[in-house]
JSON list of C-alpha atoms and ligand atoms in Angstrom, two decimals:
[
{"chain": "A", "resi": 1, "resn": "MET", "atom": "CA", "xyz": [16.42, 153.51, 165.48]},
{"chain": "A", "resi": 2, "resn": "THR", "atom": "CA", "xyz": [17.58, 150.34, 164.15]},
{"chain": "A", "resi": 3, "resn": "LEU", "atom": "CA", "xyz": [17.71, 150.33, 160.14]},
{"chain": "A", "resi": 4, "resn": "ILE", "atom": "CA", "xyz": [15.87, 147.39, 158.43]},
{"chain": "A", "resi": 5, "resn": "GLU", "atom": "CA", "xyz": [17.45, 146.09, 155.24]},
{"chain": "A", "resi": 6, "resn": "LEU", "atom": "CA", "xyz": [16.69, 143.34, 152.76]},
{"chain": "A", "resi": 7, "resn": "VAL", "atom": "CA", "xyz": [18.71, 141.51, 150.64]},
{"chain": "A", "resi": 8, "resn": "ARG", "atom": "CA", "xyz": [18.86, 138.62, 148.23]},
{"chain": "A", "resi": 9, "resn": "GLY", "atom": "CA", "xyz": [21.43, 136.34, 148.41]},
{"chain": "A", "resi": 10, "resn": "ASP", "atom": "CA", "xyz": [23.86, 134.00, 150.49]},
{"chain": "A", "resi": 11, "resn": "ILE", "atom": "CA", "xyz": [24.35, 135.32, 153.77]},
{"chain": "A", "resi": 12, "resn": "THR", "atom": "CA", "xyz": [27.89, 133.75, 153.94]},
{"chain": "A", "resi": 13, "resn": "ARG", "atom": "CA", "xyz": [28.79, 136.41, 151.34]},
{"chain": "A", "resi": 14, "resn": "GLU", "atom": "CA", "xyz": [27.95, 139.39, 153.89]},
{"chain": "A", "resi": 15, "resn": "SER", "atom": "CA", "xyz": [30.07, 141.91, 155.26]},
{"chain": "A", "resi": 16, "resn": "VAL", "atom": "CA", "xyz": [28.49, 142.88, 158.87]},
{"chain": "A", "resi": 17, "resn": "ASP", "atom": "CA", "xyz": [29.80, 142.86, 162.42]},
{"chain": "A", "resi": 18, "resn": "ALA", "atom": "CA", "xyz": [27.82, 139.38, 162.92]},
{"chain": "A", "resi": 19, "resn": "ILE", "atom": "CA", "xyz": [26.07, 136.78, 161.05]},
{"chain": "A", "resi": 20, "resn": "VAL", "atom": "CA", "xyz": [23.33, 134.87, 162.53]},
{"chain": "A", "resi": 21, "resn": "ASN", "atom": "CA", "xyz": [23.45, 131.17, 162.05]},
{"chain": "A", "resi": 22, "resn": "ALA", "atom": "CA", "xyz": [20.25, 128.98, 161.95]},
{"chain": "A", "resi": 23, "resn": "ALA", "atom": "CA", "xyz": [21.73, 126.49, 163.90]},
{"chain": "A", "resi": 24, "resn": "ASN", "atom": "CA", "xyz": [20.78, 123.27, 165.66]},
{"chain": "A", "resi": 25, "resn": "SER", "atom": "CA", "xyz": [20.93, 122.44, 169.26]},
{"chain": "A", "resi": 26, "resn": "SER", "atom": "CA", "xyz": [24.02, 120.07, 169.02]},
{"chain": "A", "resi": 27, "resn": "LEU", "atom": "CA", "xyz": [25.94, 123.21, 167.58]},
{"chain": "A", "resi": 28, "resn": "LEU", "atom": "CA", "xyz": [27.88, 120.61, 165.86]},
{"chain": "A", "resi": 29, "resn": "GLY", "atom": "CA", "xyz": [26.29, 121.85, 162.26]},
{"chain": "A", "resi": 30, "resn": "GLY", "atom": "CA", "xyz": [23.69, 120.82, 159.84]},
{"chain": "A", "resi": 31, "resn": "GLY", "atom": "CA", "xyz": [22.45, 121.86, 156.20]},
{"chain": "A", "resi": 32, "resn": "GLY", "atom": "CA", "xyz": [21.09, 124.68, 155.01]},
{"chain": "A", "resi": 33, "resn": "VAL", "atom": "CA", "xyz": [22.59, 127.81, 156.21]},
{"chain": "A", "resi": 34, "resn": "ASP", "atom": "CA", "xyz": [24.37, 126.43, 159.33]},
{"chain": "A", "resi": 35, "resn": "GLY", "atom": "CA", "xyz": [26.18, 124.14, 156.52]},
{"chain": "A", "resi": 36, "resn": "ALA", "atom": "CA", "xyz": [27.13, 126.87, 154.01]},
{"chain": "A", "resi": 37, "resn": "ILE", "atom": "CA", "xyz": [28.38, 129.01, 157.11]},
{"chain": "A", "resi": 38, "resn": "HIS", "atom": "CA", "xyz": [30.68, 126.50, 158.17]},
{"chain": "A", "resi": 39, "resn": "ARG", "atom": "CA", "xyz": [31.87, 125.52, 154.77]},
{"chain": "A", "resi": 40, "resn": "ARG", "atom": "CA", "xyz": [32.72, 128.98, 153.93]},
{"chain": "A", "resi": 41, "resn": "GLY", "atom": "CA", "xyz": [34.07, 129.88, 157.65]},
{"chain": "A", "resi": 42, "resn": "GLY", "atom": "CA", "xyz": [36.30, 127.11, 157.49]},
{"chain": "A", "resi": 43, "resn": "PRO", "atom": "CA", "xyz": [37.11, 124.81, 160.94]},
{"chain": "A", "resi": 44, "resn": "ALA", "atom": "CA", "xyz": [37.68, 127.71, 163.73]},
{"chain": "A", "resi": 45, "resn": "ILE", "atom": "CA", "xyz": [34.05, 128.06, 163.97]},
{"chain": "A", "resi": 46, "resn": "LEU", "atom": "CA", "xyz": [33.05, 124.22, 164.61]},
{"chain": "A", "resi": 47, "resn": "GLU", "atom": "CA", "xyz": [35.88, 124.09, 166.75]},
{"chain": "A", "resi": 48, "resn": "GLU", "atom": "CA", "xyz": [34.83, 126.75, 169.10]},
{"chain": "A", "resi": 49, "resn": "CYS", "atom": "CA", "xyz": [31.40, 125.42, 168.98]},
{"chain": "A", "resi": 50, "resn": "ARG", "atom": "CA", "xyz": [32.62, 121.81, 170.07]},
{"chain": "A", "resi": 51, "resn": "GLY", "atom": "CA", "xyz": [34.22, 123.73, 173.06]},
{"chain": "A", "resi": 52, "resn": "LEU", "atom": "CA", "xyz": [31.00, 125.27, 174.23]},
{"chain": "A", "resi": 53, "resn": "ARG", "atom": "CA", "xyz": [29.57, 121.67, 173.81]},
{"chain": "A", "resi": 54, "resn": "ALA", "atom": "CA", "xyz": [32.22, 120.74, 176.06]},
{"chain": "A", "resi": 55, "resn": "SER", "atom": "CA", "xyz": [31.90, 123.61, 178.62]},
{"chain": "A", "resi": 56, "resn": "ARG", "atom": "CA", "xyz": [28.75, 125.48, 178.95]},
{"chain": "A", "resi": 57, "resn": "TYR", "atom": "CA", "xyz": [26.49, 123.71, 176.43]},
{"chain": "A", "resi": 58, "resn": "GLY", "atom": "CA", "xyz": [26.75, 119.83, 177.51]},
{"chain": "A", "resi": 59, "resn": "LYS", "atom": "CA", "xyz": [23.13, 119.40, 176.76]},
{"chain": "A", "resi": 60, "resn": "GLY", "atom": "CA", "xyz": [23.16, 121.53, 173.54]},
{"chain": "A", "resi": 61, "resn": "LEU", "atom": "CA", "xyz": [21.99, 125.10, 173.11]},
{"chain": "A", "resi": 62, "resn": "ALA", "atom": "CA", "xyz": [18.00, 125.36, 173.94]},
{"chain": "A", "resi": 63, "resn": "THR", "atom": "CA", "xyz": [15.45, 126.54, 171.60]},
{"chain": "A", "resi": 64, "resn": "GLY", "atom": "CA", "xyz": [15.28, 130.09, 171.17]},
{"chain": "A", "resi": 65, "resn": "LYS", "atom": "CA", "xyz": [18.79, 130.69, 172.72]},
{"chain": "A", "resi": 66, "resn": "ALA", "atom": "CA", "xyz": [21.84, 132.37, 171.00]},
{"chain": "A", "resi": 67, "resn": "VAL", "atom": "CA", "xyz": [25.30, 132.05, 171.50]},
{"chain": "A", "resi": 68, "resn": "ALA", "atom": "CA", "xyz": [28.56, 133.70, 169.75]},
{"chain": "A", "resi": 69, "resn": "THR", "atom": "CA", "xyz": [31.96, 132.25, 168.32]},
{"chain": "A", "resi": 70, "resn": "THR", "atom": "CA", "xyz": [34.13, 133.18, 166.04]},
{"chain": "A", "resi": 71, "resn": "ALA", "atom": "CA", "xyz": [33.10, 133.92, 162.32]},
{"chain": "A", "resi": 72, "resn": "GLY", "atom": "CA", "xyz": [36.43, 132.06, 160.86]},
{"chain": "A", "resi": 73, "resn": "ASP", "atom": "CA", "xyz": [37.01, 133.15, 157.25]},
{"chain": "A", "resi": 74, "resn": "LEU", "atom": "CA", "xyz": [33.83, 134.89, 156.64]},
{"chain": "A", "resi": 75, "resn": "ASP", "atom": "CA", "xyz": [33.88, 138.81, 156.55]},
{"chain": "A", "resi": 76, "resn": "ALA", "atom": "CA", "xyz": [32.25, 139.37, 159.87]},
{"chain": "A", "resi": 77, "resn": "ARG", "atom": "CA", "xyz": [34.05, 139.37, 163.37]},
{"chain": "A", "resi": 78, "resn": "TRP", "atom": "CA", "xyz": [31.06, 136.92, 165.00]},
{"chain": "A", "resi": 79, "resn": "VAL", "atom": "CA", "xyz": [28.84, 134.17, 164.10]},
{"chain": "A", "resi": 80, "resn": "ILE", "atom": "CA", "xyz": [25.81, 133.97, 166.83]},
{"chain": "A", "resi": 81, "resn": "HIS", "atom": "CA", "xyz": [24.58, 131.01, 166.42]},
{"chain": "A", "resi": 82, "resn": "THR", "atom": "CA", "xyz": [20.48, 130.65, 167.43]},
{"chain": "A", "resi": 83, "resn": "VAL", "atom": "CA", "xyz": [18.32, 127.72, 167.31]},
{"chain": "A", "resi": 84, "resn": "GLY", "atom": "CA", "xyz": [14.81, 127.69, 165.94]},
{"chain": "A", "resi": 85, "resn": "PRO", "atom": "CA", "xyz": [11.94, 126.02, 166.92]},
{"chain": "A", "resi": 86, "resn": "VAL", "atom": "CA", "xyz": [10.71, 123.00, 164.33]},
{"chain": "A", "resi": 87, "resn": "PHE", "atom": "CA", "xyz": [7.34, 124.46, 163.01]},
{"chain": "A", "resi": 88, "resn": "SER", "atom": "CA", "xyz": [4.40, 122.63, 164.55]},
{"chain": "A", "resi": 89, "resn": "ALA", "atom": "CA", "xyz": [0.72, 122.75, 163.17]},
{"chain": "A", "resi": 90, "resn": "THR", "atom": "CA", "xyz": [-0.79, 121.93, 166.92]},
{"chain": "A", "resi": 91, "resn": "GLU", "atom": "CA", "xyz": [1.47, 124.22, 169.26]},
{"chain": "A", "resi": 92, "resn": "ASP", "atom": "CA", "xyz": [2.31, 127.87, 168.70]},
{"chain": "A", "resi": 93, "resn": "ARG", "atom": "CA", "xyz": [5.75, 128.26, 168.66]},
{"chain": "A", "resi": 94, "resn": "SER", "atom": "CA", "xyz": [6.09, 131.83, 167.75]},
{"chain": "A", "resi": 95, "resn": "GLY", "atom": "CA", "xyz": [7.13, 133.03, 170.95]},
{"chain": "A", "resi": 96, "resn": "LEU", "atom": "CA", "xyz": [10.38, 130.71, 170.35]},
{"chain": "A", "resi": 97, "resn": "LEU", "atom": "CA", "xyz": [10.97, 132.40, 167.06]},
{"chain": "A", "resi": 98, "resn": "ALA", "atom": "CA", "xyz": [10.70, 135.58, 168.31]},
{"chain": "A", "resi": 99, "resn": "SER", "atom": "CA", "xyz": [13.40, 134.97, 170.94]},
{"chain": "A", "resi": 100, "resn": "CYS", "atom": "CA", "xyz": [15.56, 134.12, 168.32]},
{"chain": "A", "resi": 101, "resn": "TYR", "atom": "CA", "xyz": [15.88, 137.46, 166.75]},
{"chain": "A", "resi": 102, "resn": "ARG", "atom": "CA", "xyz": [15.79, 138.99, 170.32]},
{"chain": "A", "resi": 103, "resn": "GLU", "atom": "CA", "xyz": [18.13, 137.02, 171.81]},
{"chain": "A", "resi": 104, "resn": "SER", "atom": "CA", "xyz": [20.85, 137.58, 169.09]},
{"chain": "A", "resi": 105, "resn": "LEU", "atom": "CA", "xyz": [20.34, 141.01, 169.26]},
{"chain": "A", "resi": 106, "resn": "ARG", "atom": "CA", "xyz": [21.08, 140.88, 173.04]},
{"chain": "A", "resi": 107, "resn": "ILE", "atom": "CA", "xyz": [24.47, 138.71, 172.26]},
{"chain": "A", "resi": 108, "resn": "ALA", "atom": "CA", "xyz": [25.14, 141.13, 169.59]},
{"chain": "A", "resi": 109, "resn": "ASP", "atom": "CA", "xyz": [24.59, 144.16, 171.87]},
{"chain": "A", "resi": 110, "resn": "GLU", "atom": "CA", "xyz": [27.21, 142.57, 174.07]},
{"chain": "A", "resi": 111, "resn": "LEU", "atom": "CA", "xyz": [29.50, 142.20, 171.69]},
{"chain": "A", "resi": 112, "resn": "GLY", "atom": "CA", "xyz": [29.32, 145.52, 170.68]},
{"chain": "A", "resi": 113, "resn": "ALA", "atom": "CA", "xyz": [28.11, 144.77, 167.05]},
{"chain": "A", "resi": 114, "resn": "ARG", "atom": "CA", "xyz": [26.47, 147.27, 164.94]},
{"chain": "A", "resi": 115, "resn": "THR", "atom": "CA", "xyz": [25.81, 145.41, 161.92]},
{"chain": "A", "resi": 116, "resn": "VAL", "atom": "CA", "xyz": [23.89, 142.15, 162.24]},
{"chain": "A", "resi": 117, "resn": "ALA", "atom": "CA", "xyz": [22.77, 139.78, 158.97]},
{"chain": "A", "resi": 118, "resn": "PHE", "atom": "CA", "xyz": [19.99, 137.44, 159.48]},
{"chain": "A", "resi": 119, "resn": "PRO", "atom": "CA", "xyz": [18.71, 134.53, 157.83]},
{"chain": "A", "resi": 120, "resn": "ALA", "atom": "CA", "xyz": [15.13, 133.56, 157.76]},
{"chain": "A", "resi": 121, "resn": "ILE", "atom": "CA", "xyz": [15.19, 131.09, 160.62]},
{"chain": "A", "resi": 122, "resn": "SER", "atom": "CA", "xyz": [13.55, 127.74, 160.60]},
{"chain": "A", "resi": 123, "resn": "THR", "atom": "CA", "xyz": [11.92, 128.53, 157.42]},
{"chain": "A", "resi": 124, "resn": "GLY", "atom": "CA", "xyz": [14.11, 125.80, 155.89]},
{"chain": "A", "resi": 125, "resn": "VAL", "atom": "CA", "xyz": [14.23, 122.36, 157.43]},
{"chain": "A", "resi": 126, "resn": "TYR", "atom": "CA", "xyz": [12.43, 123.57, 160.43]},
{"chain": "A", "resi": 127, "resn": "ARG", "atom": "CA", "xyz": [9.54, 124.17, 158.17]},
{"chain": "A", "resi": 128, "resn": "TYR", "atom": "CA", "xyz": [8.12, 127.28, 159.30]},
{"chain": "A", "resi": 129, "resn": "PRO", "atom": "CA", "xyz": [5.33, 129.20, 157.01]},
{"chain": "A", "resi": 130, "resn": "MET", "atom": "CA", "xyz": [7.19, 131.95, 155.14]},
{"chain": "A", "resi": 131, "resn": "GLN", "atom": "CA", "xyz": [4.62, 134.28, 156.06]},
{"chain": "A", "resi": 132, "resn": "ASP", "atom": "CA", "xyz": [4.16, 133.72, 159.55]},
{"chain": "A", "resi": 133, "resn": "ALA", "atom": "CA", "xyz": [8.17, 133.46, 159.68]},
{"chain": "A", "resi": 134, "resn": "ALA", "atom": "CA", "xyz": [8.47, 136.72, 158.27]},
{"chain": "A", "resi": 135, "resn": "ARG", "atom": "CA", "xyz": [5.80, 138.78, 160.42]},
{"chain": "A", "resi": 136, "resn": "ILE", "atom": "CA", "xyz": [7.26, 137.38, 163.53]},
{"chain": "A", "resi": 137, "resn": "ALA", "atom": "CA", "xyz": [11.12, 138.24, 162.84]},
{"chain": "A", "resi": 138, "resn": "VAL", "atom": "CA", "xyz": [10.23, 141.49, 161.34]},
{"chain": "A", "resi": 139, "resn": "ASP", "atom": "CA", "xyz": [8.17, 142.50, 164.33]},
{"chain": "A", "resi": 140, "resn": "ALA", "atom": "CA", "xyz": [10.78, 140.99, 166.84]},
{"chain": "A", "resi": 141, "resn": "VAL", "atom": "CA", "xyz": [13.57, 143.31, 165.10]},
{"chain": "A", "resi": 142, "resn": "ARG", "atom": "CA", "xyz": [11.25, 146.15, 165.52]},
{"chain": "A", "resi": 143, "resn": "ALA", "atom": "CA", "xyz": [10.09, 145.82, 169.10]},
{"chain": "A", "resi": 144, "resn": "ALA", "atom": "CA", "xyz": [13.55, 144.85, 170.11]},
{"chain": "A", "resi": 145, "resn": "LYS", "atom": "CA", "xyz": [15.45, 147.26, 172.37]},
{"chain": "A", "resi": 146, "resn": "THR", "atom": "CA", "xyz": [18.78, 147.42, 170.63]},
{"chain": "A", "resi": 147, "resn": "ASP", "atom": "CA", "xyz": [22.14, 149.37, 170.02]},
{"chain": "A", "resi": 148, "resn": "VAL", "atom": "CA", "xyz": [22.35, 147.27, 166.90]},
{"chain": "A", "resi": 149, "resn": "GLU", "atom": "CA", "xyz": [22.30, 150.05, 164.33]},
{"chain": "A", "resi": 150, "resn": "GLU", "atom": "CA", "xyz": [21.67, 147.70, 161.26]},
{"chain": "A", "resi": 151, "resn": "VAL", "atom": "CA", "xyz": [19.70, 144.98, 161.08]},
{"chain": "A", "resi": 152, "resn": "ARG", "atom": "CA", "xyz": [20.02, 142.74, 157.52]},
{"chain": "A", "resi": 153, "resn": "PHE", "atom": "CA", "xyz": [17.86, 139.97, 156.45]},
{"chain": "A", "resi": 154, "resn": "VAL", "atom": "CA", "xyz": [19.40, 137.97, 153.87]},
{"chain": "A", "resi": 155, "resn": "LEU", "atom": "CA", "xyz": [16.72, 135.73, 152.31]},
{"chain": "A", "resi": 156, "resn": "PHE", "atom": "CA", "xyz": [18.13, 133.17, 149.69]},
{"chain": "A", "resi": 157, "resn": "ASP", "atom": "CA", "xyz": [14.97, 133.12, 147.73]},
{"chain": "A", "resi": 158, "resn": "GLU", "atom": "CA", "xyz": [12.37, 135.60, 146.14]},
{"chain": "A", "resi": 159, "resn": "ARG", "atom": "CA", "xyz": [9.72, 133.62, 147.93]},
{"chain": "A", "resi": 160, "resn": "ALA", "atom": "CA", "xyz": [11.42, 134.62, 151.31]},
{"chain": "A", "resi": 161, "resn": "TYR", "atom": "CA", "xyz": [12.33, 138.15, 149.75]},
{"chain": "A", "resi": 162, "resn": "GLU", "atom": "CA", "xyz": [8.65, 138.87, 149.19]},
{"chain": "A", "resi": 163, "resn": "ALA", "atom": "CA", "xyz": [7.12, 137.64, 152.25]},
{"chain": "A", "resi": 164, "resn": "PHE", "atom": "CA", "xyz": [9.73, 140.11, 154.38]},
{"chain": "A", "resi": 165, "resn": "ALA", "atom": "CA", "xyz": [9.07, 142.93, 152.07]},
{"chain": "A", "resi": 166, "resn": "ALA", "atom": "CA", "xyz": [5.57, 142.62, 152.20]},
{"chain": "A", "resi": 167, "resn": "ARG", "atom": "CA", "xyz": [5.82, 142.51, 155.99]},
{"chain": "A", "resi": 168, "resn": "LEU", "atom": "CA", "xyz": [8.17, 145.83, 155.86]},
{"chain": "A", "resi": 169, "resn": "ARG", "atom": "CA", "xyz": [5.69, 147.83, 154.18]},
{"chain": "B", "resi": 201, "resn": "ADP", "atom": "P1", "xyz": [16.18, 126.06, 159.84]},
{"chain": "B", "resi": 201, "resn": "ADP", "atom": "O1", "xyz": [16.44, 124.56, 160.34]},
{"chain": "B", "resi": 201, "resn": "ADP", "atom": "O2", "xyz": [16.14, 127.12, 160.97]},
{"chain": "B", "resi": 201, "resn": "ADP", "atom": "O3", "xyz": [14.83, 125.73, 159.06]},
{"chain": "B", "resi": 201, "resn": "ADP", "atom": "P2", "xyz": [17.46, 126.14, 157.78]},
{"chain": "B", "resi": 201, "resn": "ADP", "atom": "O4", "xyz": [18.95, 126.47, 157.23]},
{"chain": "B", "resi": 201, "resn": "ADP", "atom": "O5", "xyz": [17.02, 124.69, 156.50]},
{"chain": "B", "resi": 201, "resn": "ADP", "atom": "O6", "xyz": [17.18, 126.68, 158.74]},
{"chain": "B", "resi": 201, "resn": "ADP", "atom": "O7", "xyz": [16.64, 127.15, 156.55]},
{"chain": "B", "resi": 201, "resn": "ADP", "atom": "C1", "xyz": [16.59, 128.56, 157.39]},
{"chain": "B", "resi": 201, "resn": "ADP", "atom": "C2", "xyz": [16.31, 129.73, 155.89]},
{"chain": "B", "resi": 201, "resn": "ADP", "atom": "O8", "xyz": [17.41, 130.08, 155.27]},
{"chain": "B", "resi": 201, "resn": "ADP", "atom": "C3", "xyz": [15.27, 129.03, 154.45]},
{"chain": "B", "resi": 201, "resn": "ADP", "atom": "O9", "xyz": [15.03, 129.77, 154.15]},
{"chain": "B", "resi": 201, "resn": "ADP", "atom": "C4", "xyz": [16.87, 128.81, 153.41]},
{"chain": "B", "resi": 201, "resn": "ADP", "atom": "O10", "xyz": [16.09, 129.07, 152.04]},
{"chain": "B", "resi": 201, "resn": "ADP", "atom": "C5", "xyz": [17.76, 129.55, 153.78]},
{"chain": "B", "resi": 201, "resn": "ADP", "atom": "N1", "xyz": [19.22, 129.71, 153.36]},
{"chain": "B", "resi": 201, "resn": "ADP", "atom": "C6", "xyz": [19.95, 128.45, 152.88]},
{"chain": "B", "resi": 201, "resn": "ADP", "atom": "N2", "xyz": [21.21, 128.64, 152.95]},
{"chain": "B", "resi": 201, "resn": "ADP", "atom": "C7", "xyz": [21.18, 129.79, 152.99]},
{"chain": "B", "resi": 201, "resn": "ADP", "atom": "C8", "xyz": [22.14, 130.81, 152.88]},
{"chain": "B", "resi": 201, "resn": "ADP", "atom": "N3", "xyz": [23.80, 130.43, 152.41]},
{"chain": "B", "resi": 201, "resn": "ADP", "atom": "N4", "xyz": [22.19, 132.29, 152.95]},
{"chain": "B", "resi": 201, "resn": "ADP", "atom": "C9", "xyz": [20.96, 132.79, 153.63]},
{"chain": "B", "resi": 201, "resn": "ADP", "atom": "N5", "xyz": [19.91, 132.08, 153.18]},
{"chain": "B", "resi": 201, "resn": "ADP", "atom": "C10", "xyz": [20.02, 130.42, 153.50]}
]
């Protein structure tokens, strides 16, 4: 059984085995949570991301996939970068968003991570409606077959926190 916890705050302040980053396919940094992780985590993360681009991910990381790097100066062992879908009003991309959570937990299992912190993937610049994103996230983690003992959703604001809390109840 995986324990699911909710925290309101800044994910870069969490102490866990792995912090999940809502990255973009370039893996070369961006705004939002991605920018915050690289700022606080220092240059080692970007350096490893550049290496991944040069080797395994020349075309970038596909939407719904995940890959791990060092966590640099963060209080974690790894950052798991995953690429959420951009919300579309005409196309159902919930499967891709669920895949982000599932694939991140699969990578966490490969690493031996027992505690994992997730942001609300795709709910910032990628505009996913918060309630839909919360339902998809909570359901995907609940359904995952994983050895991760604790999943912590770290929600930046009250609106996100309430949406996740409502789905967990
Ligand atoms: P995406 O491109 O996947 O939408 P964003 O980083 O733009 O990713 O936003 C994802 C979510 O992360 C948003 O709900 C945003 O409010 C939140 N967020 C931004 N910074 C942080 C942070 N430091 N810790 C936790 N959540 C954050």
